[in-house]
């Protein structure tokens, strides 16, 4: 009986010791995502029918920035999810709606007309700039079928 009680106490101590590790991992993930310039960002990627896909993004800065938004979106596509090749790149210089000036947030989207039934994935770069200093983050979307 004494041995069973000791085993139970030991299990509880081990469980309690594991809890702070999980909290620290969540905090590290948030730190990696945010910065002194970028507070948060969201990327939505979906099919709009007829082979068209849309990449929508929201970027939230920590304060009013000189510019904030997406600077580059690389789109990959192919006939299967494991055969994706570059098909289009959107730049802030050629798609001016991707960046906004003198604001603390910006949301917009770009649309690509591809082939119905093809698979697509995007790599999105977001940025915030203040007084010539900037920070950026990038993230992959999930793979979708158009």
mmCIF file with all atom_site columns, C-alpha atoms in Angstrom:
data_model
loop_
_atom_site.group_PDB
_atom_site.id
_atom_site.type_symbol
_atom_site.label_atom_id
_atom_site.label_alt_id
_atom_site.label_comp_id
_atom_site.label_asym_id
_atom_site.label_entity_id
_atom_site.label_seq_id
_atom_site.pdbx_PDB_ins_code
_atom_site.Cartn_x
_atom_site.Cartn_y
_atom_site.Cartn_z
_atom_site.occupancy
_atom_site.B_iso_or_equiv
_atom_site.pdbx_formal_charge
_atom_site.auth_seq_id
_atom_site.auth_comp_id
_atom_site.auth_asym_id
_atom_site.auth_atom_id
_atom_site.pdbx_PDB_model_num
ATOM 1   C CA . UNK A 1 1   ? 0.000   0.000  0.000   1.00 0.00 ? 1   UNK A CA 1
ATOM 2   C CA . UNK A 1 2   ? 2.832   2.375  0.875   1.00 0.00 ? 2   UNK A CA 1
ATOM 3   C CA . UNK A 1 3   ? 4.481   1.651  -2.482  1.00 0.00 ? 3   UNK A CA 1
ATOM 4   C CA . UNK A 1 4   ? 1.238   2.478  -4.351  1.00 0.00 ? 4   UNK A CA 1
ATOM 5   C CA . UNK A 1 5   ? 0.936   5.822  -2.544  1.00 0.00 ? 5   UNK A CA 1
ATOM 6   C CA . UNK A 1 6   ? 4.534   6.706  -3.331  1.00 0.00 ? 6   UNK A CA 1
ATOM 7   C CA . UNK A 1 7   ? 3.986   5.858  -7.021  1.00 0.00 ? 7   UNK A CA 1
ATOM 8   C CA . UNK A 1 8   ? 0.892   8.097  -7.137  1.00 0.00 ? 8   UNK A CA 1
ATOM 9   C CA . UNK A 1 9   ? 2.753   11.021 -5.568  1.00 0.00 ? 9   UNK A CA 1
ATOM 10  C CA . UNK A 1 10  ? 5.636   10.543 -7.995  1.00 0.00 ? 10  UNK A CA 1
ATOM 11  C CA . UNK A 1 11  ? 3.233   10.574 -10.968 1.00 0.00 ? 11  UNK A CA 1
ATOM 12  C CA . UNK A 1 12  ? 1.624   13.798 -9.749  1.00 0.00 ? 12  UNK A CA 1
ATOM 13  C CA . UNK A 1 13  ? 5.028   15.439 -9.306  1.00 0.00 ? 13  UNK A CA 1
ATOM 14  C CA . UNK A 1 14  ? 6.053   14.413 -12.828 1.00 0.00 ? 14  UNK A CA 1
ATOM 15  C CA . UNK A 1 15  ? 2.812   15.757 -14.302 1.00 0.00 ? 15  UNK A CA 1
ATOM 16  C CA . UNK A 1 16  ? 3.211   19.043 -12.456 1.00 0.00 ? 16  UNK A CA 1
ATOM 17  C CA . UNK A 1 17  ? 6.806   19.342 -13.689 1.00 0.00 ? 17  UNK A CA 1
ATOM 18  C CA . UNK A 1 18  ? 5.674   18.991 -17.314 1.00 0.00 ? 18  UNK A CA 1
ATOM 19  C CA . UNK A 1 19  ? 3.115   21.820 -17.217 1.00 0.00 ? 19  UNK A CA 1
ATOM 20  C CA . UNK A 1 20  ? 5.580   24.758 -17.266 1.00 0.00 ? 20  UNK A CA 1
ATOM 21  C CA . UNK A 1 21  ? 7.366   23.253 -20.285 1.00 0.00 ? 21  UNK A CA 1
ATOM 22  C CA . UNK A 1 22  ? 4.171   23.383 -22.340 1.00 0.00 ? 22  UNK A CA 1
ATOM 23  C CA . UNK A 1 23  ? 3.486   27.001 -21.357 1.00 0.00 ? 23  UNK A CA 1
ATOM 24  C CA . UNK A 1 24  ? 7.040   28.028 -22.257 1.00 0.00 ? 24  UNK A CA 1
ATOM 25  C CA . UNK A 1 25  ? 6.724   26.383 -25.677 1.00 0.00 ? 25  UNK A CA 1
ATOM 26  C CA . UNK A 1 26  ? 3.565   28.385 -26.413 1.00 0.00 ? 26  UNK A CA 1
ATOM 27  C CA . UNK A 1 27  ? 5.287   31.598 -25.319 1.00 0.00 ? 27  UNK A CA 1
ATOM 28  C CA . UNK A 1 28  ? 8.282   30.868 -27.584 1.00 0.00 ? 28  UNK A CA 1
ATOM 29  C CA . UNK A 1 29  ? 5.945   30.298 -30.544 1.00 0.00 ? 29  UNK A CA 1
ATOM 30  C CA . UNK A 1 30  ? 4.287   33.685 -30.000 1.00 0.00 ? 30  UNK A CA 1
ATOM 31  C CA . UNK A 1 31  ? 7.656   35.422 -29.610 1.00 0.00 ? 31  UNK A CA 1
ATOM 32  C CA . UNK A 1 32  ? 8.848   33.940 -32.905 1.00 0.00 ? 32  UNK A CA 1
ATOM 33  C CA . UNK A 1 33  ? 5.697   35.184 -34.628 1.00 0.00 ? 33  UNK A CA 1
ATOM 34  C CA . UNK A 1 34  ? 5.691   38.741 -33.275 1.00 0.00 ? 34  UNK A CA 1
ATOM 35  C CA . UNK A 1 35  ? 8.404   41.396 -33.144 1.00 0.00 ? 35  UNK A CA 1
ATOM 36  C CA . UNK A 1 36  ? 8.975   45.051 -32.275 1.00 0.00 ? 36  UNK A CA 1
ATOM 37  C CA . UNK A 1 37  ? 7.233   45.915 -35.554 1.00 0.00 ? 37  UNK A CA 1
ATOM 38  C CA . UNK A 1 38  ? 4.811   43.082 -36.325 1.00 0.00 ? 38  UNK A CA 1
ATOM 39  C CA . UNK A 1 39  ? 2.212   42.282 -33.697 1.00 0.00 ? 39  UNK A CA 1
ATOM 40  C CA . UNK A 1 40  ? 0.379   39.546 -35.599 1.00 0.00 ? 40  UNK A CA 1
ATOM 41  C CA . UNK A 1 41  ? -0.648  38.396 -39.078 1.00 0.00 ? 41  UNK A CA 1
ATOM 42  C CA . UNK A 1 42  ? -3.179  36.053 -40.635 1.00 0.00 ? 42  UNK A CA 1
ATOM 43  C CA . UNK A 1 43  ? -3.086  34.359 -44.021 1.00 0.00 ? 43  UNK A CA 1
ATOM 44  C CA . UNK A 1 44  ? -6.161  32.797 -45.652 1.00 0.00 ? 44  UNK A CA 1
ATOM 45  C CA . UNK A 1 45  ? -5.853  30.737 -48.818 1.00 0.00 ? 45  UNK A CA 1
ATOM 46  C CA . UNK A 1 46  ? -8.878  29.360 -50.622 1.00 0.00 ? 46  UNK A CA 1
ATOM 47  C CA . UNK A 1 47  ? -10.368 28.367 -53.937 1.00 0.00 ? 47  UNK A CA 1
ATOM 48  C CA . UNK A 1 48  ? -12.945 30.724 -55.451 1.00 0.00 ? 48  UNK A CA 1
ATOM 49  C CA . UNK A 1 49  ? -13.993 28.361 -58.263 1.00 0.00 ? 49  UNK A CA 1
ATOM 50  C CA . UNK A 1 50  ? -13.094 27.949 -61.914 1.00 0.00 ? 50  UNK A CA 1
ATOM 51  C CA . UNK A 1 51  ? -9.432  27.284 -61.139 1.00 0.00 ? 51  UNK A CA 1
ATOM 52  C CA . UNK A 1 52  ? -9.048  30.588 -59.263 1.00 0.00 ? 52  UNK A CA 1
ATOM 53  C CA . UNK A 1 53  ? -7.348  30.803 -55.886 1.00 0.00 ? 53  UNK A CA 1
ATOM 54  C CA . UNK A 1 54  ? -7.206  33.774 -53.537 1.00 0.00 ? 54  UNK A CA 1
ATOM 55  C CA . UNK A 1 55  ? -4.554  34.609 -50.958 1.00 0.00 ? 55  UNK A CA 1
ATOM 56  C CA . UNK A 1 56  ? -5.915  37.028 -48.356 1.00 0.00 ? 56  UNK A CA 1
ATOM 57  C CA . UNK A 1 57  ? -3.757  38.490 -45.605 1.00 0.00 ? 57  UNK A CA 1
ATOM 58  C CA . UNK A 1 58  ? -3.997  40.745 -42.574 1.00 0.00 ? 58  UNK A CA 1
ATOM 59  C CA . UNK A 1 59  ? -0.922  42.284 -40.958 1.00 0.00 ? 59  UNK A CA 1
ATOM 60  C CA . UNK A 1 60  ? -1.072  44.061 -37.596 1.00 0.00 ? 60  UNK A CA 1
ATOM 61  C CA . UNK A 1 61  ? 1.820   46.297 -36.562 1.00 0.00 ? 61  UNK A CA 1
ATOM 62  C CA . UNK A 1 62  ? 2.738   47.311 -33.027 1.00 0.00 ? 62  UNK A CA 1
ATOM 63  C CA . UNK A 1 63  ? 2.097   50.993 -33.841 1.00 0.00 ? 63  UNK A CA 1
ATOM 64  C CA . UNK A 1 64  ? 1.616   53.247 -36.862 1.00 0.00 ? 64  UNK A CA 1
ATOM 65  C CA . UNK A 1 65  ? 4.270   52.258 -39.399 1.00 0.00 ? 65  UNK A CA 1
ATOM 66  C CA . UNK A 1 66  ? 5.680   53.862 -42.525 1.00 0.00 ? 66  UNK A CA 1
ATOM 67  C CA . UNK A 1 67  ? 4.444   50.788 -44.386 1.00 0.00 ? 67  UNK A CA 1
ATOM 68  C CA . UNK A 1 68  ? 2.825   47.508 -43.444 1.00 0.00 ? 68  UNK A CA 1
ATOM 69  C CA . UNK A 1 69  ? 1.530   44.559 -45.466 1.00 0.00 ? 69  UNK A CA 1
ATOM 70  C CA . UNK A 1 70  ? 2.755   41.755 -47.715 1.00 0.00 ? 70  UNK A CA 1
ATOM 71  C CA . UNK A 1 71  ? 5.854   42.304 -49.826 1.00 0.00 ? 71  UNK A CA 1
ATOM 72  C CA . UNK A 1 72  ? 5.943   39.076 -51.808 1.00 0.00 ? 72  UNK A CA 1
ATOM 73  C CA . UNK A 1 73  ? 3.700   36.079 -52.387 1.00 0.00 ? 73  UNK A CA 1
ATOM 74  C CA . UNK A 1 74  ? 5.128   33.051 -54.154 1.00 0.00 ? 74  UNK A CA 1
ATOM 75  C CA . UNK A 1 75  ? 2.492   30.695 -55.540 1.00 0.00 ? 75  UNK A CA 1
ATOM 76  C CA . UNK A 1 76  ? 3.197   27.058 -56.379 1.00 0.00 ? 76  UNK A CA 1
ATOM 77  C CA . UNK A 1 77  ? 0.894   24.766 -58.315 1.00 0.00 ? 77  UNK A CA 1
ATOM 78  C CA . UNK A 1 78  ? 0.674   21.398 -59.993 1.00 0.00 ? 78  UNK A CA 1
ATOM 79  C CA . UNK A 1 79  ? -1.480  18.439 -60.952 1.00 0.00 ? 79  UNK A CA 1
ATOM 80  C CA . UNK A 1 80  ? -0.861  16.738 -57.594 1.00 0.00 ? 80  UNK A CA 1
ATOM 81  C CA . UNK A 1 81  ? 0.025   17.907 -54.101 1.00 0.00 ? 81  UNK A CA 1
ATOM 82  C CA . UNK A 1 82  ? 3.521   16.433 -54.395 1.00 0.00 ? 82  UNK A CA 1
ATOM 83  C CA . UNK A 1 83  ? 4.329   18.036 -57.782 1.00 0.00 ? 83  UNK A CA 1
ATOM 84  C CA . UNK A 1 84  ? 4.140   21.745 -56.979 1.00 0.00 ? 84  UNK A CA 1
ATOM 85  C CA . UNK A 1 85  ? 6.253   24.131 -59.052 1.00 0.00 ? 85  UNK A CA 1
ATOM 86  C CA . UNK A 1 86  ? 6.411   27.966 -59.065 1.00 0.00 ? 86  UNK A CA 1
ATOM 87  C CA . UNK A 1 87  ? 3.538   29.399 -61.127 1.00 0.00 ? 87  UNK A CA 1
ATOM 88  C CA . UNK A 1 88  ? 3.281   33.066 -60.069 1.00 0.00 ? 88  UNK A CA 1
ATOM 89  C CA . UNK A 1 89  ? 4.943   35.657 -57.852 1.00 0.00 ? 89  UNK A CA 1
ATOM 90  C CA . UNK A 1 90  ? 3.155   38.759 -56.602 1.00 0.00 ? 90  UNK A CA 1
ATOM 91  C CA . UNK A 1 91  ? 5.309   41.740 -55.563 1.00 0.00 ? 91  UNK A CA 1
ATOM 92  C CA . UNK A 1 92  ? 4.406   44.900 -53.689 1.00 0.00 ? 92  UNK A CA 1
ATOM 93  C CA . UNK A 1 93  ? 5.838   46.905 -56.604 1.00 0.00 ? 93  UNK A CA 1
ATOM 94  C CA . UNK A 1 94  ? 3.468   45.354 -59.151 1.00 0.00 ? 94  UNK A CA 1
ATOM 95  C CA . UNK A 1 95  ? 0.472   44.819 -56.832 1.00 0.00 ? 95  UNK A CA 1
ATOM 96  C CA . UNK A 1 96  ? 0.304   48.089 -54.866 1.00 0.00 ? 96  UNK A CA 1
ATOM 97  C CA . UNK A 1 97  ? -2.679  46.919 -52.796 1.00 0.00 ? 97  UNK A CA 1
ATOM 98  C CA . UNK A 1 98  ? -0.309  44.596 -50.908 1.00 0.00 ? 98  UNK A CA 1
ATOM 99  C CA . UNK A 1 99  ? 1.245   47.461 -48.869 1.00 0.00 ? 99  UNK A CA 1
ATOM 100 C CA . UNK A 1 100 ? -0.300  50.397 -47.016 1.00 0.00 ? 100 UNK A CA 1
ATOM 101 C CA . UNK A 1 101 ? 1.434   53.500 -45.658 1.00 0.00 ? 101 UNK A CA 1
ATOM 102 C CA . UNK A 1 102 ? 1.097   55.354 -42.362 1.00 0.00 ? 102 UNK A CA 1
ATOM 103 C CA . UNK A 1 103 ? -1.135  52.800 -40.677 1.00 0.00 ? 103 UNK A CA 1
ATOM 104 C CA . UNK A 1 104 ? -0.938  50.133 -37.975 1.00 0.00 ? 104 UNK A CA 1
ATOM 105 C CA . UNK A 1 105 ? -2.640  47.382 -39.990 1.00 0.00 ? 105 UNK A CA 1
ATOM 106 C CA . UNK A 1 106 ? -3.402  46.352 -43.528 1.00 0.00 ? 106 UNK A CA 1
ATOM 107 C CA . UNK A 1 107 ? -5.500  43.651 -45.146 1.00 0.00 ? 107 UNK A CA 1
ATOM 108 C CA . UNK A 1 108 ? -5.835  42.782 -48.809 1.00 0.00 ? 108 UNK A CA 1
ATOM 109 C CA . UNK A 1 109 ? -5.781  39.863 -51.220 1.00 0.00 ? 109 UNK A CA 1
ATOM 110 C CA . UNK A 1 110 ? -4.478  38.712 -54.579 1.00 0.00 ? 110 UNK A CA 1
ATOM 111 C CA . UNK A 1 111 ? -6.158  36.291 -56.971 1.00 0.00 ? 111 UNK A CA 1
ATOM 112 C CA . UNK A 1 112 ? -4.603  33.850 -59.406 1.00 0.00 ? 112 UNK A CA 1
ATOM 113 C CA . UNK A 1 113 ? -6.415  32.090 -62.228 1.00 0.00 ? 113 UNK A CA 1
ATOM 114 C CA . UNK A 1 114 ? -4.934  28.649 -62.667 1.00 0.00 ? 114 UNK A CA 1
ATOM 115 C CA . UNK A 1 115 ? -6.320  25.309 -63.709 1.00 0.00 ? 115 UNK A CA 1
ATOM 116 C CA . UNK A 1 116 ? -9.355  23.722 -62.155 1.00 0.00 ? 116 UNK A CA 1
ATOM 117 C CA . UNK A 1 117 ? -8.419  20.562 -60.255 1.00 0.00 ? 117 UNK A CA 1
ATOM 118 C CA . UNK A 1 118 ? -4.800  21.634 -59.738 1.00 0.00 ? 118 UNK A CA 1
ATOM 119 C CA . UNK A 1 119 ? -3.238  21.896 -56.271 1.00 0.00 ? 119 UNK A CA 1
ATOM 120 C CA . UNK A 1 120 ? -1.781  25.155 -54.969 1.00 0.00 ? 120 UNK A CA 1
ATOM 121 C CA . UNK A 1 121 ? 0.283   26.406 -52.046 1.00 0.00 ? 121 UNK A CA 1
ATOM 122 C CA . UNK A 1 122 ? 1.648   29.875 -51.283 1.00 0.00 ? 122 UNK A CA 1
ATOM 123 C CA . UNK A 1 123 ? 4.576   31.329 -49.365 1.00 0.00 ? 123 UNK A CA 1
ATOM 124 C CA . UNK A 1 124 ? 3.651   34.778 -48.032 1.00 0.00 ? 124 UNK A CA 1
ATOM 125 C CA . UNK A 1 125 ? 6.123   37.402 -46.775 1.00 0.00 ? 125 UNK A CA 1
ATOM 126 C CA . UNK A 1 126 ? 4.760   40.154 -44.495 1.00 0.00 ? 126 UNK A CA 1
ATOM 127 C CA . UNK A 1 127 ? 6.641   43.271 -43.377 1.00 0.00 ? 127 UNK A CA 1
ATOM 128 C CA . UNK A 1 128 ? 6.377   46.399 -41.260 1.00 0.00 ? 128 UNK A CA 1
ATOM 129 C CA . UNK A 1 129 ? 8.749   49.370 -41.673 1.00 0.00 ? 129 UNK A CA 1
ATOM 130 C CA . UNK A 1 130 ? 9.392   52.344 -39.386 1.00 0.00 ? 130 UNK A CA 1
ATOM 131 C CA . UNK A 1 131 ? 12.034  55.043 -39.980 1.00 0.00 ? 131 UNK A CA 1
ATOM 132 C CA . UNK A 1 132 ? 13.963  52.889 -42.452 1.00 0.00 ? 132 UNK A CA 1
ATOM 133 C CA . UNK A 1 133 ? 14.101  49.868 -40.117 1.00 0.00 ? 133 UNK A CA 1
ATOM 134 C CA . UNK A 1 134 ? 11.927  46.873 -40.906 1.00 0.00 ? 134 UNK A CA 1
ATOM 135 C CA . UNK A 1 135 ? 11.044  43.390 -39.828 1.00 0.00 ? 135 UNK A CA 1
ATOM 136 C CA . UNK A 1 136 ? 9.467   40.616 -41.855 1.00 0.00 ? 136 UNK A CA 1
ATOM 137 C CA . UNK A 1 137 ? 7.995   37.174 -41.354 1.00 0.00 ? 137 UNK A CA 1
ATOM 138 C CA . UNK A 1 138 ? 7.032   34.484 -43.828 1.00 0.00 ? 138 UNK A CA 1
ATOM 139 C CA . UNK A 1 139 ? 4.657   31.573 -43.669 1.00 0.00 ? 139 UNK A CA 1
ATOM 140 C CA . UNK A 1 140 ? 3.444   28.741 -45.881 1.00 0.00 ? 140 UNK A CA 1
ATOM 141 C CA . UNK A 1 141 ? -0.238  28.200 -46.507 1.00 0.00 ? 141 UNK A CA 1
ATOM 142 C CA . UNK A 1 142 ? -1.816  24.792 -46.566 1.00 0.00 ? 142 UNK A CA 1
ATOM 143 C CA . UNK A 1 143 ? -2.167  23.017 -49.910 1.00 0.00 ? 143 UNK A CA 1
ATOM 144 C CA . UNK A 1 144 ? -5.582  23.472 -51.534 1.00 0.00 ? 144 UNK A CA 1
ATOM 145 C CA . UNK A 1 145 ? -7.239  22.168 -54.667 1.00 0.00 ? 145 UNK A CA 1
ATOM 146 C CA . UNK A 1 146 ? -8.701  24.698 -57.094 1.00 0.00 ? 146 UNK A CA 1
#
